[in-house]
Coordinates of C-alpha atoms in Angstrom, one line a residue:
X123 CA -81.2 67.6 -16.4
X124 CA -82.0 66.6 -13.4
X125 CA -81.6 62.5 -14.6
X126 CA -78.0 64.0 -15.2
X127 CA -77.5 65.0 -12.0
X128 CA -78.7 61.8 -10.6
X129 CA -76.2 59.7 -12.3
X130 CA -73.4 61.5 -10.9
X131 CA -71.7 60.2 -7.9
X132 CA -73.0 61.4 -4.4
X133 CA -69.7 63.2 -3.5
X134 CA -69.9 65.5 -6.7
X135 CA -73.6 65.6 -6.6
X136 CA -72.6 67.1 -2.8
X137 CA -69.8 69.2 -4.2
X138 CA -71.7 71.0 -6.9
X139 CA -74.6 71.1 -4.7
X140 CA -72.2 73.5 -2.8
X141 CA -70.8 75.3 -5.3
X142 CA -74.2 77.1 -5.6
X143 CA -74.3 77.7 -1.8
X144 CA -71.0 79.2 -2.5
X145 CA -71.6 80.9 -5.4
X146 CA -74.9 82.4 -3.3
X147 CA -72.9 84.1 -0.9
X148 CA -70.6 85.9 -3.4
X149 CA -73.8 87.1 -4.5
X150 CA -74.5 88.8 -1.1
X151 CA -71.4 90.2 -1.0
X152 CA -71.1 91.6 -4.2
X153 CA -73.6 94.1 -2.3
X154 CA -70.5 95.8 -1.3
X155 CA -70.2 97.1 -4.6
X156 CA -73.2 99.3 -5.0
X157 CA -72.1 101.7 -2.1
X158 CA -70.5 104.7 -3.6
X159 CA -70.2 106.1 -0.3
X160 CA -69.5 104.7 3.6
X161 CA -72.5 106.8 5.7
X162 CA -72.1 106.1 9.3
X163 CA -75.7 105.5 9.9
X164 CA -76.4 103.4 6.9
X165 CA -73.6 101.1 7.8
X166 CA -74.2 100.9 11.4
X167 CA -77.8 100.0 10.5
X168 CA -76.1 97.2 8.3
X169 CA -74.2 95.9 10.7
X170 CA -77.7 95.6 13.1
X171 CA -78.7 93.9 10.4
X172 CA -75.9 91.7 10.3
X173 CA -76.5 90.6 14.0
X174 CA -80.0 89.8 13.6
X175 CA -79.2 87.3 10.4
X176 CA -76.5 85.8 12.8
X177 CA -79.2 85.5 15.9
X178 CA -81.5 83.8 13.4
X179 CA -79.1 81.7 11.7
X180 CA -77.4 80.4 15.0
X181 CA -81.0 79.0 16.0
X182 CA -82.8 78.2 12.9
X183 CA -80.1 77.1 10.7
X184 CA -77.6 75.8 13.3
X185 CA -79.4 74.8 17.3
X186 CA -82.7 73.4 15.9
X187 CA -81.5 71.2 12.9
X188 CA -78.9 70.0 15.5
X189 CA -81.7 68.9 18.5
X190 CA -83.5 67.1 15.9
X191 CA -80.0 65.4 14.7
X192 CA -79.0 64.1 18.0
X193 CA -83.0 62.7 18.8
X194 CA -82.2 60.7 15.6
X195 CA -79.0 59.6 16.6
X196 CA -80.3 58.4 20.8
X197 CA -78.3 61.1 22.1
X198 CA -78.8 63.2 24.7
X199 CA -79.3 66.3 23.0
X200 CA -79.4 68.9 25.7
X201 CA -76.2 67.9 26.9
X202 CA -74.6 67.3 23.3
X203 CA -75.9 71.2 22.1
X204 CA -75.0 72.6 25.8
X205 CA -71.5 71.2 24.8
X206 CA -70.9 72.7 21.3
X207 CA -72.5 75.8 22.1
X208 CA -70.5 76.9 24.8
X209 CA -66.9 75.5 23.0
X210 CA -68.0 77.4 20.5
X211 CA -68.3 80.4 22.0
X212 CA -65.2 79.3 24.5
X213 CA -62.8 79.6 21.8
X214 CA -64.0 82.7 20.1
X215 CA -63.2 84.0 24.0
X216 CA -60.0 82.6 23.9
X217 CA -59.1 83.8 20.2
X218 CA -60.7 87.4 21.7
X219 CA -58.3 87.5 24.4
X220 CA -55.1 85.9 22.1
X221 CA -55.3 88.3 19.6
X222 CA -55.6 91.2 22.7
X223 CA -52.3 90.2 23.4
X224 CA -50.7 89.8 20.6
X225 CA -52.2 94.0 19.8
X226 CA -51.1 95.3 23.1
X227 CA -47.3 93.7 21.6
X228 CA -47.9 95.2 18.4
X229 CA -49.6 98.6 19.8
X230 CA -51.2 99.4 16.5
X231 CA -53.7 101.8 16.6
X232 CA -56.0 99.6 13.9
X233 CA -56.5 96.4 16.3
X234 CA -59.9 97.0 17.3
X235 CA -61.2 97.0 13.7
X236 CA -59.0 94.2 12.3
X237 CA -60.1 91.8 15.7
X238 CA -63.8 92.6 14.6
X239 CA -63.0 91.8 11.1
X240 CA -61.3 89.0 11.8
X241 CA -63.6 87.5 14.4
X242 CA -66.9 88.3 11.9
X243 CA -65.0 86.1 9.3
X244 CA -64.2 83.4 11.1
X245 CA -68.2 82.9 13.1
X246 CA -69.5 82.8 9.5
X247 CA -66.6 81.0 8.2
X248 CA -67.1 78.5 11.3
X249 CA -70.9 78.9 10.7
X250 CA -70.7 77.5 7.0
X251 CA -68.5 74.4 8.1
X252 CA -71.2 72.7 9.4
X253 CA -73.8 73.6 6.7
X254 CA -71.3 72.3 4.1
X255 CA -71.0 69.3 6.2
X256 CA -74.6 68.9 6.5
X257 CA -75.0 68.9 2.8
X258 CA -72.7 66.3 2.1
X259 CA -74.6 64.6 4.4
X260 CA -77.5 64.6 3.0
X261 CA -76.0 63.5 -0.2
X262 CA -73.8 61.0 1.0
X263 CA -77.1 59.3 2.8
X264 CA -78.6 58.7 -0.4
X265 CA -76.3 56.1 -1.3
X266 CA -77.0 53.9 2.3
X267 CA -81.0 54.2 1.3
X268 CA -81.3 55.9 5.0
X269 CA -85.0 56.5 6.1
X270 CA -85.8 60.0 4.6
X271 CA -83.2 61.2 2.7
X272 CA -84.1 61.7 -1.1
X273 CA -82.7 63.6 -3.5
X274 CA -85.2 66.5 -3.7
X275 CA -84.8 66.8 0.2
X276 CA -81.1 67.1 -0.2
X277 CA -81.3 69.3 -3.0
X278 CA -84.1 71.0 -1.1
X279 CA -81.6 71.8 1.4
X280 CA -78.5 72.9 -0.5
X281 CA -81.0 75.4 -2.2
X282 CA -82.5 76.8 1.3
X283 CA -79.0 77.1 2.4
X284 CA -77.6 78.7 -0.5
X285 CA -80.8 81.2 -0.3
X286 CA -79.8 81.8 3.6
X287 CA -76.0 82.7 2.4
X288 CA -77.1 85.7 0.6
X289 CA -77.5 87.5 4.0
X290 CA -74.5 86.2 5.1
X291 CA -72.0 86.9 2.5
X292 CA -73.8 91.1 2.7
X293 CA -72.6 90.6 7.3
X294 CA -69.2 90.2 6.5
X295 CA -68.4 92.4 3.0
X296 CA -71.2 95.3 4.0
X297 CA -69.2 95.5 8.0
X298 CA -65.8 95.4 6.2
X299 CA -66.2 98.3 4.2
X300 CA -67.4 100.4 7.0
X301 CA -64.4 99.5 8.5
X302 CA -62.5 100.8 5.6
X303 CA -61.7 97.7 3.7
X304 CA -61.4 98.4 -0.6
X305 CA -64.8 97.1 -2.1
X306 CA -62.2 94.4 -3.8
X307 CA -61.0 93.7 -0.3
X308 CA -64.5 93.1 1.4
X309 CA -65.8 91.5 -1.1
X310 CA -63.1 89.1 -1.5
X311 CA -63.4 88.1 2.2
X312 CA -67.2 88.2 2.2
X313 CA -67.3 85.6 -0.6
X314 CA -64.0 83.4 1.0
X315 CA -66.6 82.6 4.1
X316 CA -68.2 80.3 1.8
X317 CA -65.2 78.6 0.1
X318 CA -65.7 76.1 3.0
X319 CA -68.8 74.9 2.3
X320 CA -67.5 72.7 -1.0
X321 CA -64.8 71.4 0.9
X322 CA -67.2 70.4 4.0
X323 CA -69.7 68.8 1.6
X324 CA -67.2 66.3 0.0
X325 CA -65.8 65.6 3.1
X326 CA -69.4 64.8 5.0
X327 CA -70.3 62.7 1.2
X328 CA -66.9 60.5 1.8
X329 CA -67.8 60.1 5.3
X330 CA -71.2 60.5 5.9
X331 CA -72.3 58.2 8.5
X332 CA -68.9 58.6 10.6
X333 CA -69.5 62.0 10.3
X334 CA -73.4 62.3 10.8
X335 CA -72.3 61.2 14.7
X336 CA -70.7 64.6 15.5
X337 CA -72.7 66.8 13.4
X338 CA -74.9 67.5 15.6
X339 CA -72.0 69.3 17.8
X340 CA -70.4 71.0 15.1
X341 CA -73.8 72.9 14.6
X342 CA -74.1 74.0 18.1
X343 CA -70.2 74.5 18.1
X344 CA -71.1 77.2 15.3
X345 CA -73.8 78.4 16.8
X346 CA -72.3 79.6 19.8
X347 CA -69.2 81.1 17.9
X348 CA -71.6 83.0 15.9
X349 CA -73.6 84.5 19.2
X350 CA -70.1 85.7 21.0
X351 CA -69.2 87.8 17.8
X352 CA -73.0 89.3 17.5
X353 CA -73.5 90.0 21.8
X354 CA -69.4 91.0 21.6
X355 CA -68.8 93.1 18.4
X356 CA -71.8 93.5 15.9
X357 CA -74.4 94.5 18.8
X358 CA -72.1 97.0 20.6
X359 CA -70.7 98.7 17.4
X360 CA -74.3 99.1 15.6
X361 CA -75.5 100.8 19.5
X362 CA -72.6 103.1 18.8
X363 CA -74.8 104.7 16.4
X364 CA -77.1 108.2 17.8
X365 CA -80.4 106.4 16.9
X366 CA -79.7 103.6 18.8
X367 CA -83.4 102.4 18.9
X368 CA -83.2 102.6 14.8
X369 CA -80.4 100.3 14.6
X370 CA -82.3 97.5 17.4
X371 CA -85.0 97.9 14.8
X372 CA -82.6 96.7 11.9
X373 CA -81.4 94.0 13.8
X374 CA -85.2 92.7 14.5
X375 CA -85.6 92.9 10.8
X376 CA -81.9 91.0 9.8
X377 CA -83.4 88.2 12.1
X378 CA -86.9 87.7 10.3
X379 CA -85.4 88.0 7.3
X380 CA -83.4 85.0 7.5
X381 CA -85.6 83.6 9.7
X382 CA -88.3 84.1 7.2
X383 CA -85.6 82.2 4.2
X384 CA -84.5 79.3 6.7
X385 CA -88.1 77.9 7.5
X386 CA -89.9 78.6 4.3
X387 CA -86.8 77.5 1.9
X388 CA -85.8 74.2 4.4

């Protein structure tokens, strides 16, 4: 089987490669559906839980990978992550205070819930760019015979990534319903966060070594979308909660678990 998969091209080695990753996160978010009932407490623990994967991925999946990238490439890689990092989180400030405007023109009463919804969706949506690029990557490589990359290390990474969306897919449908969304509803946008990922891998296979050069910013970029909308929306909204110090110790556990997936799966 895996001869088969070696005689397909790189780009729809990279695709289906993705498709898993994808199909992963549906997974996670098909969690939605086993909660008969929204409890306050339960949800606002899942949603500290949901900060802590997003603390842990933004480092381990996103920053790290990214320093090491730009080494590679002779850049300076302080000043390369500084720069994505804080665009990142620049524009999820300007989006913030955007769609503040466009509510107080509105004045609907449900802004505040659909600006958390919509900000959780797009971090994660922002988040899985990259990895999706980063896949291609990897695949794409393998037909330029580039020092280290093999096709059990890019299908090493596809399947550590796809491991890590499980968590994800569960931050955005598990939030979603608490904020009142149909399971249909958040499930349906839980799993949407990882359409991306295909798309990005066929892109970075078809133009891997132009796109290798800004990868490394695109990481951080995510990174530091992903850390407005935890210290912004997630963090604030789980402390909402009466056993605040409960909810702190979900978010500790949401960032080993994926913490735990990203360096023992990678």
């Amino acid at each position: 089987m895996l001869d088969s998969f070696n005689d397909l091209s790189r780009v729809l080695q990279a695709f289906i490669a993705c498709l898993f990753t994808w199909s992963i996160t549906a997974l996670g978010a098909s969690i939605v559906f086993f909660f008969k009932k929204v409890n306050k407490t339960l949800m606002d623990a899942l949603l500290g839980f949901a900060a802590g994967v997003m603390i842990a991925a933004s480092f381990f999946s996103l920053i790290s990978p990214a320093l090491e990238m730009a080494k590679e490439l002779k850049m300076t890689s302080w000043l390369v992550i500084s720069l994505g990092f804080l665009s990142g989180g620049i524009l999820l400030f300007i989006g913030d205070k955007f769609y503040n405007y466009l509510s107080k023109l509105r004045k609907n009463e449900n802004n505040s819930k659909t600006k958390r919804c919509f900000m959780l969706i797009s971090s994660i949506t922002l988040h899985n760019i990259p990895e999706g690029l980063a896949v291609g990557v990897a695949f794409g490589s393998l037909a330029y015979s580039i020092t280290g990359s093999t096709l059990n290390s890019a299908l090493a990474l596809a399947f550590g990534i796809g491991l890590q969306n499980f968590p994800e897919g569960s931050a955005i449908s598990l939030p979603l319903r608490r904020e009142g969304y149909t399971r249909g509803k958040a499930f349906f946008y839980g799993q949407l966060s990882g359409v991306v990922e295909p798309i990005a891998a066929v892109i970075g296979a078809l133009l891997v070594l132009k796109i290798k050069l800004i990868l490394p910013f695109l990481l951080a970029f995510a990174a530091g979308a992903m850390i407005y909308v935890v210290v912004e929306e997630l963090i604030p909204e789980s402390q909402t909660n009466k056993k605040k110090d409960l909810m702190a110790l979900f978010t500790i556990l949401g960032f080993m678990v994926m913490m735990i997936l990203d360096v023992a799966l990678t």
